[in-house]
């Protein structure tokens, strides 16, 4: 029940007070994102943790001028791979082999299947797939933030190309997918803070097939 209580507590804060989130909490939020499941275990994303206030100020105008961009403690930028390349696929398979200390024939066959499939696809199709994996990690971070008692505001309202330019993401083979400011709610300026959470009833969301 504790996790559900935390999820009922959380909401998308519309105003933050600038208080700094302790680094140990930030590290646990990022670790939750790192542990997220992804397709074929490729983890096709990176997370940029923006603490620099000048960079936040640059991002705010191209994010609908939302105050949480500049008033948050840390701005997390989830950036997805712009393409699945043989080098990226091989790196993750080699890393798995190194950490586990052995090679598996089935695993190596799976590697070859991915190498014959992903790199040949259109880069835009691959980016869309990779961004979906980034969203899985983003959701884990969102949940972890709630568990830590830290506010987090999911933001899709921004200009990705502009964020990519500010952070130099394209040069790294990345494209921004979603933003997550984390910090603490400013209750006296947040119109949403005292409103009841509204979600569709369970029977409209879940269908049990027996």
Short mmCIF file of N, CA and C in Angstrom, two decimals, residues 9-180:
data_model
loop_
_atom_site.label_atom_id
_atom_site.label_comp_id
_atom_site.label_asym_id
_atom_site.label_seq_id
_atom_site.Cartn_x
_atom_site.Cartn_y
_atom_site.Cartn_z
N UNK A 9 -0.30 10.49 -3.80
CA UNK A 9 0.25 11.77 -3.35
C UNK A 9 0.80 12.59 -4.51
N UNK A 10 1.42 11.91 -5.47
CA UNK A 10 2.09 12.63 -6.55
C UNK A 10 1.09 13.25 -7.53
N UNK A 11 1.54 14.31 -8.14
CA UNK A 11 0.81 14.94 -9.23
C UNK A 11 1.83 15.73 -10.02
N UNK A 12 1.45 16.25 -11.16
CA UNK A 12 2.37 17.03 -11.98
C UNK A 12 2.43 18.45 -11.45
N UNK A 13 3.39 18.70 -10.57
CA UNK A 13 3.50 20.02 -9.94
C UNK A 13 3.62 21.12 -10.99
N UNK A 14 2.85 22.18 -10.82
CA UNK A 14 2.86 23.30 -11.76
C UNK A 14 3.75 24.44 -11.30
N UNK A 15 4.18 24.38 -10.05
CA UNK A 15 5.11 25.38 -9.52
C UNK A 15 6.03 24.71 -8.52
N UNK A 16 7.31 25.02 -8.60
CA UNK A 16 8.29 24.46 -7.67
C UNK A 16 9.00 25.60 -6.94
N UNK A 17 9.53 25.27 -5.76
CA UNK A 17 10.06 26.32 -4.88
C UNK A 17 11.58 26.49 -4.94
N UNK A 18 12.26 25.75 -5.81
CA UNK A 18 13.70 25.92 -5.95
C UNK A 18 14.54 25.16 -4.94
N UNK A 19 13.91 24.52 -3.96
CA UNK A 19 14.66 23.76 -2.97
C UNK A 19 15.40 22.61 -3.65
N UNK A 20 16.63 22.39 -3.22
CA UNK A 20 17.47 21.37 -3.86
C UNK A 20 17.16 19.98 -3.32
N UNK A 21 16.98 19.05 -4.22
CA UNK A 21 16.76 17.65 -3.84
C UNK A 21 18.11 17.04 -3.45
N UNK A 22 18.20 16.38 -2.29
CA UNK A 22 19.46 15.74 -1.89
C UNK A 22 19.97 14.79 -2.97
N UNK A 23 21.29 14.80 -3.15
CA UNK A 23 21.88 14.00 -4.23
C UNK A 23 21.60 12.51 -4.07
N UNK A 24 21.50 12.04 -2.84
CA UNK A 24 21.24 10.61 -2.66
C UNK A 24 19.85 10.24 -3.19
N UNK A 25 18.90 11.14 -3.08
CA UNK A 25 17.58 10.89 -3.64
C UNK A 25 17.62 10.92 -5.17
N UNK A 26 18.35 11.88 -5.72
CA UNK A 26 18.50 11.96 -7.18
C UNK A 26 19.15 10.69 -7.71
N UNK A 27 20.16 10.21 -7.01
CA UNK A 27 20.86 9.00 -7.44
C UNK A 27 19.93 7.80 -7.44
N UNK A 28 19.05 7.70 -6.46
CA UNK A 28 18.12 6.57 -6.42
C UNK A 28 17.08 6.69 -7.53
N UNK A 29 16.65 7.90 -7.83
CA UNK A 29 15.71 8.11 -8.94
C UNK A 29 16.36 7.69 -10.25
N UNK A 30 17.61 8.09 -10.46
CA UNK A 30 18.32 7.73 -11.69
C UNK A 30 18.60 6.23 -11.76
N UNK A 31 18.88 5.63 -10.60
CA UNK A 31 19.13 4.19 -10.59
C UNK A 31 17.86 3.42 -10.96
N UNK A 32 16.71 3.90 -10.51
CA UNK A 32 15.45 3.26 -10.89
C UNK A 32 15.27 3.33 -12.40
N UNK A 33 15.62 4.47 -13.00
CA UNK A 33 15.53 4.59 -14.46
C UNK A 33 16.52 3.65 -15.14
N UNK A 34 17.71 3.53 -14.59
CA UNK A 34 18.73 2.66 -15.19
C UNK A 34 18.31 1.20 -15.14
N UNK A 35 17.56 0.83 -14.12
CA UNK A 35 17.13 -0.57 -13.95
C UNK A 35 15.87 -0.91 -14.75
N UNK A 36 15.32 0.07 -15.45
CA UNK A 36 14.09 -0.15 -16.20
C UNK A 36 14.28 -1.21 -17.28
N UNK A 37 13.26 -1.99 -17.55
CA UNK A 37 13.33 -2.95 -18.66
C UNK A 37 13.26 -2.23 -19.99
N UNK A 38 13.99 -2.74 -20.97
CA UNK A 38 13.92 -2.19 -22.33
C UNK A 38 13.96 -3.33 -23.33
N UNK A 39 13.48 -3.08 -24.51
CA UNK A 39 13.42 -4.09 -25.56
C UNK A 39 14.81 -4.66 -25.85
N UNK A 40 14.94 -5.97 -25.75
CA UNK A 40 16.20 -6.70 -25.98
C UNK A 40 17.31 -6.25 -25.04
N UNK A 41 16.96 -5.52 -23.99
CA UNK A 41 17.95 -5.07 -23.02
C UNK A 41 18.96 -4.08 -23.58
N UNK A 42 18.59 -3.37 -24.64
CA UNK A 42 19.55 -2.49 -25.31
C UNK A 42 19.71 -1.14 -24.62
N UNK A 43 18.77 -0.75 -23.79
CA UNK A 43 18.83 0.56 -23.11
C UNK A 43 19.20 1.68 -24.09
N UNK A 44 18.36 1.91 -25.10
CA UNK A 44 18.72 2.86 -26.15
C UNK A 44 18.43 4.32 -25.80
N UNK A 45 18.95 4.75 -24.67
CA UNK A 45 18.70 6.13 -24.23
C UNK A 45 19.82 6.57 -23.29
N UNK A 46 19.87 7.86 -23.06
CA UNK A 46 20.73 8.43 -22.03
C UNK A 46 19.92 9.48 -21.28
N UNK A 47 20.34 9.77 -20.05
CA UNK A 47 19.66 10.77 -19.23
C UNK A 47 20.65 11.89 -18.92
N UNK A 48 20.26 13.11 -19.24
CA UNK A 48 21.09 14.27 -18.94
C UNK A 48 20.48 14.99 -17.74
N UNK A 49 21.29 15.17 -16.72
CA UNK A 49 20.85 15.81 -15.48
C UNK A 49 21.33 17.25 -15.49
N UNK A 50 20.41 18.16 -15.73
CA UNK A 50 20.77 19.58 -15.86
C UNK A 50 20.59 20.27 -14.51
N UNK A 51 21.73 20.66 -13.92
CA UNK A 51 21.70 21.45 -12.69
C UNK A 51 22.08 22.90 -12.97
N UNK A 52 22.73 23.13 -14.09
CA UNK A 52 23.20 24.46 -14.47
C UNK A 52 22.02 25.39 -14.73
N UNK A 53 21.94 26.46 -13.95
CA UNK A 53 20.79 27.36 -14.05
C UNK A 53 20.75 28.10 -15.39
N UNK A 54 21.91 28.42 -15.93
CA UNK A 54 21.94 29.12 -17.22
C UNK A 54 21.32 28.26 -18.33
N UNK A 55 21.61 26.96 -18.28
CA UNK A 55 21.06 26.07 -19.30
C UNK A 55 19.55 25.92 -19.11
N UNK A 56 19.11 25.85 -17.85
CA UNK A 56 17.67 25.81 -17.59
C UNK A 56 16.99 27.05 -18.17
N UNK A 57 17.64 28.21 -18.00
CA UNK A 57 17.08 29.46 -18.51
C UNK A 57 16.98 29.44 -20.03
N UNK A 58 17.93 28.77 -20.67
CA UNK A 58 17.88 28.65 -22.13
C UNK A 58 16.74 27.74 -22.58
N UNK A 59 16.47 26.70 -21.80
CA UNK A 59 15.45 25.73 -22.17
C UNK A 59 14.04 26.25 -21.91
N UNK A 60 13.87 27.05 -20.89
CA UNK A 60 12.53 27.50 -20.51
C UNK A 60 11.73 28.13 -21.66
N UNK A 61 12.29 29.06 -22.43
CA UNK A 61 11.49 29.68 -23.50
C UNK A 61 11.02 28.71 -24.57
N UNK A 62 11.78 27.62 -24.77
CA UNK A 62 11.37 26.67 -25.80
C UNK A 62 10.63 25.48 -25.17
N UNK A 63 10.18 25.68 -23.92
CA UNK A 63 9.34 24.69 -23.22
C UNK A 63 8.10 25.39 -22.68
N UNK A 64 7.48 26.17 -23.56
CA UNK A 64 6.23 26.86 -23.24
C UNK A 64 6.37 27.79 -22.03
N UNK A 65 7.60 28.21 -21.76
CA UNK A 65 7.89 29.14 -20.66
C UNK A 65 7.39 28.61 -19.31
N UNK A 66 7.46 27.32 -19.11
CA UNK A 66 6.97 26.72 -17.87
C UNK A 66 7.98 26.95 -16.74
N UNK A 67 7.48 27.49 -15.64
CA UNK A 67 8.36 27.90 -14.54
C UNK A 67 9.09 26.74 -13.89
N UNK A 68 8.50 25.53 -13.97
CA UNK A 68 9.17 24.40 -13.31
C UNK A 68 10.52 24.09 -13.96
N UNK A 69 10.73 24.53 -15.19
CA UNK A 69 12.02 24.31 -15.86
C UNK A 69 13.13 25.01 -15.10
N UNK A 70 12.88 26.24 -14.68
CA UNK A 70 13.92 27.01 -13.99
C UNK A 70 13.84 26.91 -12.47
N UNK A 71 12.67 26.54 -11.94
CA UNK A 71 12.50 26.49 -10.49
C UNK A 71 12.69 25.09 -9.92
N UNK A 72 12.93 24.12 -10.78
CA UNK A 72 13.18 22.76 -10.29
C UNK A 72 14.59 22.66 -9.71
N UNK A 73 14.82 21.57 -9.02
CA UNK A 73 16.16 21.30 -8.49
C UNK A 73 17.06 20.74 -9.58
N UNK A 74 16.58 19.70 -10.25
CA UNK A 74 17.30 19.05 -11.35
C UNK A 74 16.33 18.86 -12.52
N UNK A 75 16.80 19.14 -13.71
CA UNK A 75 16.00 18.89 -14.91
C UNK A 75 16.56 17.66 -15.60
N UNK A 76 15.77 16.58 -15.64
CA UNK A 76 16.20 15.35 -16.29
C UNK A 76 15.72 15.36 -17.73
N UNK A 77 16.65 15.18 -18.64
CA UNK A 77 16.32 15.12 -20.06
C UNK A 77 16.56 13.69 -20.55
N UNK A 78 15.51 13.02 -20.94
CA UNK A 78 15.61 11.66 -21.46
C UNK A 78 15.81 11.75 -22.97
N UNK A 79 16.95 11.27 -23.42
CA UNK A 79 17.30 11.35 -24.84
C UNK A 79 17.47 9.95 -25.40
N UNK A 80 16.82 9.68 -26.52
CA UNK A 80 16.85 8.35 -27.14
C UNK A 80 17.88 8.31 -28.26
N UNK A 81 18.36 7.10 -28.54
CA UNK A 81 19.25 6.91 -29.68
C UNK A 81 18.55 7.37 -30.96
N UNK A 82 19.30 7.98 -31.85
CA UNK A 82 18.72 8.40 -33.12
C UNK A 82 18.66 7.26 -34.13
N UNK A 83 19.32 6.14 -33.80
CA UNK A 83 19.34 4.99 -34.72
C UNK A 83 19.93 3.80 -33.97
N UNK A 84 19.52 2.60 -34.37
CA UNK A 84 20.16 1.38 -33.85
C UNK A 84 21.28 1.01 -34.82
N UNK A 85 22.51 1.18 -34.38
CA UNK A 85 23.65 0.85 -35.23
C UNK A 85 24.27 -0.47 -34.78
N UNK A 86 25.04 -1.12 -35.67
CA UNK A 86 25.72 -2.35 -35.27
C UNK A 86 26.62 -2.13 -34.06
N UNK A 87 27.28 -0.97 -34.00
CA UNK A 87 28.18 -0.69 -32.88
C UNK A 87 27.43 -0.64 -31.56
N UNK A 88 26.28 -0.02 -31.56
CA UNK A 88 25.50 0.08 -30.32
C UNK A 88 24.95 -1.27 -29.90
N UNK A 89 24.45 -2.03 -30.85
CA UNK A 89 23.92 -3.36 -30.54
C UNK A 89 25.03 -4.27 -30.02
N UNK A 90 26.16 -4.28 -30.73
CA UNK A 90 27.28 -5.13 -30.31
C UNK A 90 27.80 -4.75 -28.94
N UNK A 91 27.83 -3.46 -28.65
CA UNK A 91 28.33 -3.02 -27.34
C UNK A 91 27.51 -3.64 -26.22
N UNK A 92 26.17 -3.61 -26.34
CA UNK A 92 25.33 -4.13 -25.27
C UNK A 92 25.45 -5.65 -25.15
N UNK A 93 25.57 -6.34 -26.26
CA UNK A 93 25.75 -7.79 -26.19
C UNK A 93 27.11 -8.15 -25.61
N UNK A 94 28.15 -7.41 -26.00
CA UNK A 94 29.49 -7.66 -25.45
C UNK A 94 29.52 -7.35 -23.96
N UNK A 95 28.86 -6.27 -23.56
CA UNK A 95 28.80 -5.92 -22.15
C UNK A 95 28.14 -7.02 -21.34
N UNK A 96 27.05 -7.56 -21.87
CA UNK A 96 26.35 -8.65 -21.19
C UNK A 96 27.26 -9.87 -21.04
N UNK A 97 27.97 -10.20 -22.10
CA UNK A 97 28.88 -11.35 -22.03
C UNK A 97 30.00 -11.12 -21.02
N UNK A 98 30.53 -9.90 -21.00
CA UNK A 98 31.62 -9.59 -20.07
C UNK A 98 31.16 -9.68 -18.63
N UNK A 99 29.98 -9.14 -18.34
CA UNK A 99 29.49 -9.13 -16.96
C UNK A 99 29.10 -10.53 -16.50
N UNK A 100 28.47 -11.29 -17.40
CA UNK A 100 28.05 -12.64 -17.01
C UNK A 100 29.17 -13.65 -17.07
N UNK A 101 30.22 -13.32 -17.83
CA UNK A 101 31.40 -14.18 -17.86
C UNK A 101 31.29 -15.39 -18.76
N UNK A 102 30.32 -15.41 -19.66
CA UNK A 102 30.23 -16.53 -20.59
C UNK A 102 29.43 -16.10 -21.82
N UNK A 103 29.53 -16.89 -22.90
CA UNK A 103 28.75 -16.68 -24.09
C UNK A 103 27.72 -17.79 -24.23
N UNK A 104 26.58 -17.43 -24.76
CA UNK A 104 25.48 -18.38 -24.93
C UNK A 104 25.11 -18.41 -26.40
N UNK A 105 25.00 -19.61 -26.96
CA UNK A 105 24.72 -19.73 -28.40
C UNK A 105 23.40 -19.06 -28.77
N UNK A 106 22.38 -19.28 -27.95
CA UNK A 106 21.09 -18.67 -28.24
C UNK A 106 21.16 -17.16 -28.19
N UNK A 107 21.92 -16.65 -27.23
CA UNK A 107 22.10 -15.20 -27.09
C UNK A 107 22.84 -14.62 -28.29
N UNK A 108 23.86 -15.33 -28.75
CA UNK A 108 24.61 -14.87 -29.91
C UNK A 108 23.77 -14.93 -31.19
N UNK A 109 22.93 -15.93 -31.28
CA UNK A 109 22.02 -16.00 -32.42
C UNK A 109 21.04 -14.83 -32.40
N UNK A 110 20.62 -14.46 -31.19
CA UNK A 110 19.70 -13.33 -31.04
C UNK A 110 20.40 -12.03 -31.45
N UNK A 111 21.68 -11.92 -31.11
CA UNK A 111 22.48 -10.76 -31.52
C UNK A 111 22.45 -10.63 -33.05
N UNK A 112 22.72 -11.74 -33.72
CA UNK A 112 22.76 -11.70 -35.18
C UNK A 112 21.41 -11.36 -35.78
N UNK A 113 20.34 -11.80 -35.13
CA UNK A 113 19.01 -11.47 -35.61
C UNK A 113 18.77 -9.96 -35.53
N UNK A 114 19.15 -9.37 -34.40
CA UNK A 114 18.97 -7.92 -34.25
C UNK A 114 19.84 -7.15 -35.23
N UNK A 115 21.08 -7.63 -35.44
CA UNK A 115 21.98 -6.96 -36.38
C UNK A 115 21.45 -7.02 -37.81
N UNK A 116 20.72 -8.07 -38.12
CA UNK A 116 20.17 -8.21 -39.47
C UNK A 116 18.87 -7.45 -39.64
N UNK A 117 18.33 -6.94 -38.52
CA UNK A 117 17.01 -6.31 -38.57
C UNK A 117 17.06 -4.80 -38.32
N UNK A 118 17.56 -4.38 -37.17
CA UNK A 118 17.46 -2.98 -36.78
C UNK A 118 18.24 -2.00 -37.64
N UNK A 119 19.54 -2.21 -37.86
CA UNK A 119 20.30 -1.18 -38.59
C UNK A 119 19.78 -0.90 -39.99
N UNK A 120 19.05 -1.85 -40.58
CA UNK A 120 18.55 -1.67 -41.93
C UNK A 120 17.25 -0.84 -41.97
N UNK A 121 16.65 -0.63 -40.81
CA UNK A 121 15.39 0.12 -40.76
C UNK A 121 15.64 1.62 -40.93
N UNK A 122 14.58 2.34 -41.23
CA UNK A 122 14.67 3.79 -41.33
C UNK A 122 15.03 4.37 -39.97
N UNK A 123 15.98 5.30 -39.90
CA UNK A 123 16.38 5.87 -38.61
C UNK A 123 15.23 6.47 -37.82
N UNK A 124 14.27 7.09 -38.50
CA UNK A 124 13.14 7.68 -37.79
C UNK A 124 12.31 6.60 -37.10
N UNK A 125 12.12 5.47 -37.78
CA UNK A 125 11.40 4.35 -37.16
C UNK A 125 12.15 3.85 -35.94
N UNK A 126 13.46 3.76 -36.05
CA UNK A 126 14.26 3.29 -34.92
C UNK A 126 14.24 4.29 -33.77
N UNK A 127 14.26 5.59 -34.09
CA UNK A 127 14.19 6.59 -33.03
C UNK A 127 12.87 6.49 -32.27
N UNK A 128 11.77 6.29 -32.99
CA UNK A 128 10.47 6.16 -32.34
C UNK A 128 10.47 4.96 -31.40
N UNK A 129 11.05 3.86 -31.86
CA UNK A 129 11.14 2.67 -31.01
C UNK A 129 12.01 2.95 -29.78
N UNK A 130 13.15 3.59 -30.00
CA UNK A 130 14.06 3.89 -28.89
C UNK A 130 13.42 4.85 -27.90
N UNK A 131 12.65 5.83 -28.40
CA UNK A 131 12.02 6.79 -27.51
C UNK A 131 10.98 6.11 -26.62
N UNK A 132 10.34 5.07 -27.13
CA UNK A 132 9.40 4.31 -26.30
C UNK A 132 10.13 3.63 -25.14
N UNK A 133 11.34 3.17 -25.40
CA UNK A 133 12.13 2.56 -24.32
C UNK A 133 12.55 3.62 -23.31
N UNK A 134 12.87 4.82 -23.81
CA UNK A 134 13.21 5.92 -22.90
C UNK A 134 12.04 6.26 -21.99
N UNK A 135 10.82 6.15 -22.54
CA UNK A 135 9.63 6.45 -21.75
C UNK A 135 9.44 5.44 -20.63
N UNK A 136 9.83 4.20 -20.87
CA UNK A 136 9.73 3.20 -19.80
C UNK A 136 10.62 3.61 -18.63
N UNK A 137 11.85 4.01 -18.94
CA UNK A 137 12.78 4.46 -17.90
C UNK A 137 12.27 5.73 -17.24
N UNK A 138 11.71 6.62 -18.04
CA UNK A 138 11.12 7.86 -17.53
C UNK A 138 10.03 7.56 -16.50
N UNK A 139 9.19 6.56 -16.79
CA UNK A 139 8.11 6.20 -15.87
C UNK A 139 8.67 5.65 -14.57
N UNK A 140 9.73 4.85 -14.66
CA UNK A 140 10.37 4.33 -13.45
C UNK A 140 10.91 5.48 -12.60
N UNK A 141 11.50 6.49 -13.25
CA UNK A 141 12.01 7.65 -12.53
C UNK A 141 10.88 8.42 -11.87
N UNK A 142 9.77 8.55 -12.56
CA UNK A 142 8.60 9.25 -12.04
C UNK A 142 8.09 8.56 -10.78
N UNK A 143 8.00 7.24 -10.83
CA UNK A 143 7.54 6.46 -9.67
C UNK A 143 8.53 6.55 -8.53
N UNK A 144 9.82 6.44 -8.85
CA UNK A 144 10.85 6.52 -7.82
C UNK A 144 10.84 7.88 -7.14
N UNK A 145 10.62 8.93 -7.91
CA UNK A 145 10.55 10.27 -7.33
C UNK A 145 9.41 10.35 -6.31
N UNK A 146 8.26 9.81 -6.67
CA UNK A 146 7.13 9.80 -5.74
C UNK A 146 7.49 9.03 -4.47
N UNK A 147 8.16 7.91 -4.63
CA UNK A 147 8.55 7.10 -3.48
C UNK A 147 9.50 7.86 -2.57
N UNK A 148 10.32 8.75 -3.16
CA UNK A 148 11.29 9.55 -2.40
C UNK A 148 10.66 10.82 -1.83
N UNK A 149 9.37 11.06 -2.13
CA UNK A 149 8.74 12.28 -1.67
C UNK A 149 9.20 13.51 -2.44
N UNK A 150 9.58 13.27 -3.70
CA UNK A 150 10.08 14.33 -4.57
C UNK A 150 9.06 14.57 -5.67
N UNK A 151 8.75 15.83 -5.92
CA UNK A 151 7.81 16.15 -6.99
C UNK A 151 8.50 16.03 -8.34
N UNK A 152 7.73 15.62 -9.34
CA UNK A 152 8.26 15.46 -10.70
C UNK A 152 7.14 15.82 -11.67
N UNK A 153 7.50 16.57 -12.69
CA UNK A 153 6.50 17.05 -13.64
C UNK A 153 6.84 16.58 -15.05
N UNK A 154 6.10 15.61 -15.60
CA UNK A 154 6.36 15.15 -16.96
C UNK A 154 6.10 16.27 -17.97
N UNK A 155 7.04 16.48 -18.87
CA UNK A 155 6.88 17.55 -19.85
C UNK A 155 7.17 17.05 -21.26
N UNK A 156 6.14 17.11 -22.09
CA UNK A 156 6.33 16.88 -23.52
C UNK A 156 6.21 18.19 -24.30
N UNK A 157 5.78 19.24 -23.61
CA UNK A 157 5.60 20.53 -24.25
C UNK A 157 6.90 21.30 -24.37
N UNK A 158 7.71 20.92 -25.35
CA UNK A 158 8.97 21.61 -25.61
C UNK A 158 9.37 21.36 -27.05
N UNK A 159 10.34 22.13 -27.52
CA UNK A 159 10.82 22.00 -28.88
C UNK A 159 12.05 21.08 -28.88
N UNK A 160 11.88 19.83 -29.28
CA UNK A 160 12.99 18.88 -29.20
C UNK A 160 14.24 19.32 -29.95
N UNK A 161 14.07 19.86 -31.15
CA UNK A 161 15.25 20.26 -31.93
C UNK A 161 16.05 21.33 -31.19
N UNK A 162 15.35 22.25 -30.52
CA UNK A 162 16.03 23.31 -29.79
C UNK A 162 16.76 22.76 -28.58
N UNK A 163 16.12 21.83 -27.85
CA UNK A 163 16.78 21.20 -26.70
C UNK A 163 18.00 20.41 -27.17
N UNK A 164 17.84 19.71 -28.29
CA UNK A 164 18.97 18.96 -28.84
C UNK A 164 20.15 19.87 -29.12
N UNK A 165 19.88 21.05 -29.64
CA UNK A 165 20.94 21.99 -29.97
C UNK A 165 21.61 22.54 -28.71
N UNK A 166 20.81 22.90 -27.72
CA UNK A 166 21.36 23.45 -26.48
C UNK A 166 22.28 22.44 -25.80
N UNK A 167 21.88 21.17 -25.79
CA UNK A 167 22.65 20.13 -25.10
C UNK A 167 23.63 19.39 -26.00
N UNK A 168 23.64 19.73 -27.30
CA UNK A 168 24.54 19.05 -28.22
C UNK A 168 24.23 17.58 -28.39
N UNK A 169 22.95 17.24 -28.41
CA UNK A 169 22.56 15.83 -28.44
C UNK A 169 22.77 15.17 -29.79
N UNK A 170 22.51 15.90 -30.87
CA UNK A 170 22.63 15.29 -32.20
C UNK A 170 24.05 14.82 -32.46
N UNK A 171 25.03 15.58 -31.96
CA UNK A 171 26.43 15.18 -32.14
C UNK A 171 26.75 13.88 -31.40
N UNK A 172 25.93 13.56 -30.41
CA UNK A 172 26.11 12.33 -29.64
C UNK A 172 25.25 11.19 -30.18
N UNK A 173 24.54 11.44 -31.28
CA UNK A 173 23.66 10.42 -31.83
C UNK A 173 22.41 10.24 -31.02
N UNK A 174 21.93 11.34 -30.40
CA UNK A 174 20.76 11.29 -29.53
C UNK A 174 19.75 12.36 -29.92
N UNK A 175 18.50 12.14 -29.51
CA UNK A 175 17.44 13.12 -29.69
C UNK A 175 16.59 13.15 -28.43
N UNK A 176 16.24 14.33 -27.98
CA UNK A 176 15.45 14.44 -26.74
C UNK A 176 14.06 13.86 -26.94
N UNK A 177 13.57 13.18 -25.92
CA UNK A 177 12.27 12.51 -25.99
C UNK A 177 11.27 13.11 -25.00
N UNK A 178 11.70 13.34 -23.76
CA UNK A 178 10.79 13.84 -22.74
C UNK A 178 11.62 14.48 -21.62
N UNK A 179 11.04 15.49 -20.95
CA UNK A 179 11.71 16.19 -19.87
C UNK A 179 11.04 15.85 -18.54
N UNK A 180 11.85 15.83 -17.48
CA UNK A 180 11.31 15.57 -16.14
C UNK A 180 11.99 16.47 -15.12
#
